[in-house]
XYZ file of C-alpha atoms in Angstrom:
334
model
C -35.889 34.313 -12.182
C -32.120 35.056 -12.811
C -29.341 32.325 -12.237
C -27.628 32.684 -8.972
C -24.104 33.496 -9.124
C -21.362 30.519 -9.634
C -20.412 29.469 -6.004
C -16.851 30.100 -5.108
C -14.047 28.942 -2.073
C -13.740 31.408 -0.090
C -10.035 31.648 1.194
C -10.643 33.357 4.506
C -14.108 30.964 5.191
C -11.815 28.043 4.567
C -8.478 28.767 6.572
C -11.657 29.300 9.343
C -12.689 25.872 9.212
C -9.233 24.378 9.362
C -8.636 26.441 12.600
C -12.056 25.424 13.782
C -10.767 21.594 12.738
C -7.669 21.926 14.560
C -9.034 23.613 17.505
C -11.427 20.138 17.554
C -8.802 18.019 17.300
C -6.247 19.616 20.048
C -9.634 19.066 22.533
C -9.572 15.102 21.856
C -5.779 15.096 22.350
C -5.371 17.243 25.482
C -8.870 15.505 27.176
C -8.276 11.750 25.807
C -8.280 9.825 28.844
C -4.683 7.309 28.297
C -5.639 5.067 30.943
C -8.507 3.818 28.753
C -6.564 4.228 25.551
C -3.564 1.638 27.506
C -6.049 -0.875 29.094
C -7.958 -0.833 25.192
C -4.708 -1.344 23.166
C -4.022 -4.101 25.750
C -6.706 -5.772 25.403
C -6.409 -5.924 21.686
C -2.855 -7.094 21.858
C -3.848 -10.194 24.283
C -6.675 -10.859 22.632
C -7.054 -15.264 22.684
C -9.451 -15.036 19.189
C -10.304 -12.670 16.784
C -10.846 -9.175 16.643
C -13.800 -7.909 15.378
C -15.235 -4.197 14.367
C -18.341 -2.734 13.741
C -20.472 0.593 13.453
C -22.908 2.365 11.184
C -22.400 5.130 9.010
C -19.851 6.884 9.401
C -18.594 4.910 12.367
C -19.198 2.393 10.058
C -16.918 3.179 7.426
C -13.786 3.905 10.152
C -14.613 0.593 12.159
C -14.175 -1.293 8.485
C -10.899 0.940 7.753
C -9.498 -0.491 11.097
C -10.630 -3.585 10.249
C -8.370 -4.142 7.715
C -5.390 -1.889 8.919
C -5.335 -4.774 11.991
C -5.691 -7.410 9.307
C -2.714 -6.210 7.365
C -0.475 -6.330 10.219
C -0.616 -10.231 10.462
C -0.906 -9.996 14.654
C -4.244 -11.136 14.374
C -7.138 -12.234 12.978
C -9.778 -8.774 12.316
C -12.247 -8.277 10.518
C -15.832 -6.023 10.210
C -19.019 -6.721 11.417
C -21.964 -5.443 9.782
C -24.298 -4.888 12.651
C -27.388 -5.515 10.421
C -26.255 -8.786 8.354
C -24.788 -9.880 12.070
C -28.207 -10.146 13.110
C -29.099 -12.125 10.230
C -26.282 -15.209 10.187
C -23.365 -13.343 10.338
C -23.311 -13.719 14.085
C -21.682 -17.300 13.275
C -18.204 -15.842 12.667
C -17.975 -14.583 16.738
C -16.774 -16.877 19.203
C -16.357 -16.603 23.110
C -12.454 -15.745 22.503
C -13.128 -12.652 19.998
C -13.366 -9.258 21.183
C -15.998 -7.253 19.056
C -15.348 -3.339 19.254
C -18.638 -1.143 18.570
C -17.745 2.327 17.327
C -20.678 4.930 17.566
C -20.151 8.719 18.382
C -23.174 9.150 20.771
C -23.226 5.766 22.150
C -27.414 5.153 20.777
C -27.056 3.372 17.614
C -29.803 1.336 17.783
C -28.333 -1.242 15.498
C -25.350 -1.692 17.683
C -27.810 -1.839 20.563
C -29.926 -4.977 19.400
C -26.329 -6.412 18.062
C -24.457 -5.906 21.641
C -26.573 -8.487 23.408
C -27.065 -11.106 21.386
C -22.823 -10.978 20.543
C -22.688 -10.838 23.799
C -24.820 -13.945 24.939
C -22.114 -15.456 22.202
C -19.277 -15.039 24.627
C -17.769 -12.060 22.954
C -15.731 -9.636 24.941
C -17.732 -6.022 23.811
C -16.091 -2.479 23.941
C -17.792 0.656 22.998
C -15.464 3.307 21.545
C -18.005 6.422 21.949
C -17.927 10.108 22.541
C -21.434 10.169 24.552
C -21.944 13.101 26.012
C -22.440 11.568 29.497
C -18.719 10.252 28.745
C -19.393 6.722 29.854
C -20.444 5.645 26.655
C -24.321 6.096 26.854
C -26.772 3.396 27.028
C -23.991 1.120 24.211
C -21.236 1.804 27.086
C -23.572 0.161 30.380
C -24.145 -2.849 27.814
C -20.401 -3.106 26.993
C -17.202 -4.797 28.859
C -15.035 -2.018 28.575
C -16.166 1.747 27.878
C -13.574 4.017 25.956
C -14.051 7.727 25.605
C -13.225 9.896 22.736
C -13.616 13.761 23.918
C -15.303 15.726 21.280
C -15.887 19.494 21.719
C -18.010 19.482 18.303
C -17.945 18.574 14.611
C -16.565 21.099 11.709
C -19.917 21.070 9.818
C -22.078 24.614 9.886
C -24.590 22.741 11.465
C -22.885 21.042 14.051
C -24.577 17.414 12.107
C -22.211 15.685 9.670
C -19.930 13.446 11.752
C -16.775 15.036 9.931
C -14.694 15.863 13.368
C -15.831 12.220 15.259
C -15.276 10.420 12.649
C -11.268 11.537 12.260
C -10.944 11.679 16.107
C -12.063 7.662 15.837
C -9.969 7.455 12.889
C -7.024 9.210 14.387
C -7.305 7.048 17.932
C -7.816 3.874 16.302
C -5.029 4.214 14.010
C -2.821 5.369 16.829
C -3.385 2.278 18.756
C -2.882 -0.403 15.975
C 0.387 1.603 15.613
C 0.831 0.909 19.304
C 0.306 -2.692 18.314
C 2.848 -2.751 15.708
C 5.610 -1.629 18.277
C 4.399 -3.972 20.861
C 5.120 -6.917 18.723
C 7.911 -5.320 17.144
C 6.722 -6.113 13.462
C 9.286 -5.922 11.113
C 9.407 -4.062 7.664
C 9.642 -8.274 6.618
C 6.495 -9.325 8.542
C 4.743 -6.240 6.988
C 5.517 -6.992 3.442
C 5.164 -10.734 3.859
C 0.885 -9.061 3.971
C 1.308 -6.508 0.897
C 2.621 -8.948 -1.781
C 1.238 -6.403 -4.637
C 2.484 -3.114 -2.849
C 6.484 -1.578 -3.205
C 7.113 -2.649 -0.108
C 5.973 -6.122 -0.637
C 7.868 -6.409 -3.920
C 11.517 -4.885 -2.645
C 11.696 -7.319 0.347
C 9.939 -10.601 -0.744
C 10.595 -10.931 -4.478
C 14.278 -12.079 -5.692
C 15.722 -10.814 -9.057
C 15.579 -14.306 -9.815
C 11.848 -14.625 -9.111
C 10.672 -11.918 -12.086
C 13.556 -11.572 -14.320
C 13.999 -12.614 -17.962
C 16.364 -14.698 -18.522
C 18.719 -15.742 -21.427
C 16.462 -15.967 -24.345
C 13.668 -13.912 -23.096
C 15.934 -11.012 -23.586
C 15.548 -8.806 -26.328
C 19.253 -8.783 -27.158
C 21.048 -6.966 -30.360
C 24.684 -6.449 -30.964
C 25.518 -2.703 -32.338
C 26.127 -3.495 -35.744
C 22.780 -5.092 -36.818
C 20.653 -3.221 -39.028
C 17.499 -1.526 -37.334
C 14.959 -3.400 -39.465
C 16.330 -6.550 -39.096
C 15.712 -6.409 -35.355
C 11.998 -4.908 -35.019
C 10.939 -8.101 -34.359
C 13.423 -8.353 -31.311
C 12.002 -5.028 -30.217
C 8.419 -5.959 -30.482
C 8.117 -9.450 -29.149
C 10.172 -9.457 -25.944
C 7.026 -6.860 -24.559
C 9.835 -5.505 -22.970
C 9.753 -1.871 -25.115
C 13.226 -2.103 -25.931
C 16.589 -3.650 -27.508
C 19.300 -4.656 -24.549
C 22.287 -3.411 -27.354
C 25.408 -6.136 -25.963
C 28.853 -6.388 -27.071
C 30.711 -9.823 -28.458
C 31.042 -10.513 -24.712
C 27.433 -10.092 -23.794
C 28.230 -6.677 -21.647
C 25.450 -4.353 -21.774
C 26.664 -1.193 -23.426
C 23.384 0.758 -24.629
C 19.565 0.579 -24.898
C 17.612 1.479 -28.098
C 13.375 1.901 -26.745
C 10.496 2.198 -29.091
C 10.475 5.703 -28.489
C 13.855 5.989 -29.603
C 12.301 3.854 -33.222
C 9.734 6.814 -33.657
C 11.927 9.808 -32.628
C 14.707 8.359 -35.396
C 12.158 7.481 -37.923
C 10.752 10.914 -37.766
C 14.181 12.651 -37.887
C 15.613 10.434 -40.385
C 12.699 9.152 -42.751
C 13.947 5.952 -45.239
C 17.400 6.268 -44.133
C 16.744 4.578 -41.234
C 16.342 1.289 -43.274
C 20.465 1.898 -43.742
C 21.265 2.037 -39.752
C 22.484 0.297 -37.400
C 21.155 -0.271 -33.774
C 24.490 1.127 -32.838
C 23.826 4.287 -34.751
C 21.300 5.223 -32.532
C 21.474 3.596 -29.071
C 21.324 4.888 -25.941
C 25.047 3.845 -24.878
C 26.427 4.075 -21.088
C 29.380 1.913 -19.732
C 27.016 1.040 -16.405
C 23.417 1.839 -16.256
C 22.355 4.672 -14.166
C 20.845 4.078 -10.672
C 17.283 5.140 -11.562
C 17.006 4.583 -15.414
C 13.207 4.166 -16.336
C 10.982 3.682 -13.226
C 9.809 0.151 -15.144
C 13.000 -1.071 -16.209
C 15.956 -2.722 -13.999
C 18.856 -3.720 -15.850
C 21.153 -5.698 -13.372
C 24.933 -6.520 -14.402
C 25.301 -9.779 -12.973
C 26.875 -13.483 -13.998
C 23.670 -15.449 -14.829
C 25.108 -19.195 -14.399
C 22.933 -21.821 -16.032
C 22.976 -24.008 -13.142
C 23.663 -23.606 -9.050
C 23.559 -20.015 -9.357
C 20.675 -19.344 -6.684
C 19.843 -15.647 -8.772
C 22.801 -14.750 -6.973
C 24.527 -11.452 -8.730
C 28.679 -11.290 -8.141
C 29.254 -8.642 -10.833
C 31.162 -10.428 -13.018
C 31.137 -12.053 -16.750
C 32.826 -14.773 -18.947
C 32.514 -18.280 -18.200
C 31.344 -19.447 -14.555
C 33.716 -21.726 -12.825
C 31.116 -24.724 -13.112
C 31.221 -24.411 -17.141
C 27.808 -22.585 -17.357
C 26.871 -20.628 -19.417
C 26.754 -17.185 -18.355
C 24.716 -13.563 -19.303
C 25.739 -10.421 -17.914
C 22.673 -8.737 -18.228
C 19.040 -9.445 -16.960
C 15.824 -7.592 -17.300
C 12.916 -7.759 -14.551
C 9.226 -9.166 -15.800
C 8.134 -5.775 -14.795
C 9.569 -3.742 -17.228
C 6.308 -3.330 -19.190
């Protein structure tokens, strides 16, 4: 038998689909019913206990998204529930003030059928977020508190089976109404990042210069008139990839990086062993606004005692005799 011909995109086919996938998602928008959309939000924002998701599959993996999108936001405590490990012990985590939201597209997941009672005889407050055809949430929506509706006029996939279309309609409505959330409680870029310690947000609001810099003799400092070799230790044992090159006054007047070591050594050979740091520095009188995406160099008057990381932009001596620095580099250089 001969090989079948390599399978290939198929420009036209594909534009198709993304008309057929916006055609999809323009039904859910223009049917969505808002009333339920308002009264579910609401219920999320006044809920007394926790907030709880769960689903399977698909449905499954948006409910856990969700999950943690709520979780982030600090308004409340959320987290998923696996329908199947719920009905072996992890019921214990649901209390009579929780809300537990089931997410299924036709409303028949038997797993979230046997798990709807029994969270239910636990006091929780159920909604089914479904798009059951009979568009009360099918037999998961009669067994639920509060029904919610997502229109769906049919999924993306050739075979109208994979839940591609649902699952960004649930995706795309549940994300919408945490944002709704956010607003409500006016959450603050602050609040946010107070939740993302690790992220860029996290770092620019909550962390202080003075809380990751390197100070004083962490810095890998040089004057322009020492000899190259007698600083590669500087260079290498600061793990900060470069010299700081400072004048008599400790101002910061160039950089020299271990790239700049290998670019020199392979333009100038031995006679780097007769060169200065100076020689070969990147010099500027104040450092660009977006030098290096890793390294920060801040001009500021580093005072030895009662200076709070406070920056004022100055150098010399500081009024209370300390000693002072007029350059600092952040941890995170490296």
């Amino acid at each position: 038998m001969g090989s079948l011909p390599p399978a290939k995109i198929n420009p036209s086919d594909l534009s198709r689909l993304f008309e057929s996938q916006r055609r999809h998602l323009n039904h859910f928008f223009n049917h969505l019913d808002l009333s339920q959309a308002v009264s579910f939000a609401q219920s999320l924002l006044d809920a007394p206990g926790a907030i709880f998701f769960s689903g399977v599959g698909k449905s499954g993996a948006v409910a856990f998204k969700l999950a943690q999108t709520l979780a982030s936001l600090g308004l409340a405590r959320s987290s998923f529930l696996c329908p199947l490990n719920a009905l072996h012990g992890d019921l214990g985590a649901l209390f009579p003030s929780d809300i537990l939201v089931l997410l299924s597209k036709s409303g028949a997941s038997q797993e979230l059928l046997a798990l709807a009672p029994c969270a239910k005889a636990k006091g929780a407050y159920l909604v089914a977020v479904t798009s059951a055809e009979d568009g009360k949430g099918g037999m998961l929506g009669r067994v639920c508190d509060m029904s919610v509706h997502l229109p769906l006029s049919g999924e993306v996939c050739p075979f109208g089976l994979a839940p591609v279309t649902s699952a960004s309609v649930q995706m795309v409505f549940g994300d919408t109404v945490v944002v709704a959330l956010m607003e409500a409680k006016r959450v603050s870029r602050e609040q946010y990042a107070s939740n993302h310690p690790a992220g860029r947000i996290g770092k620019s609001l909550i962390f202080k210069v003075k809380d990751v810099m390197k100070k004083q003799n962490e810095l890998p400092l040089c004057k322009d008139g020492d000899m190259i070799m007698d600083q590669l230790t500087e260079l290498t044992s600061k793990g900060c990839g470069c010299l700081l090159v400072v004048d008599d006054a400790y101002r910061l007047i160039g950089t020299f990086t271990d790239g700049d070591l290998r670019r020199t050594l392979k333009a100038n050979g031995a006679a780097i062993f007769n060169m200065t740091v100076g020689q070969m520095c990147n010099r500027f009188e104040t450092p660009p606004r977006n030098y290096w995406i890793h390294l920060a160099l801040c001009f500021t008057k580093l005072k030895s005692k009662n200076n709070n990381g406070r920056c004022n932009g100055s150098g010399g001596n500081g009024e209370d005799g300390g000693t002072t620095f007029s350059c600092a580099v952040l941890a995170s250089c490296r």
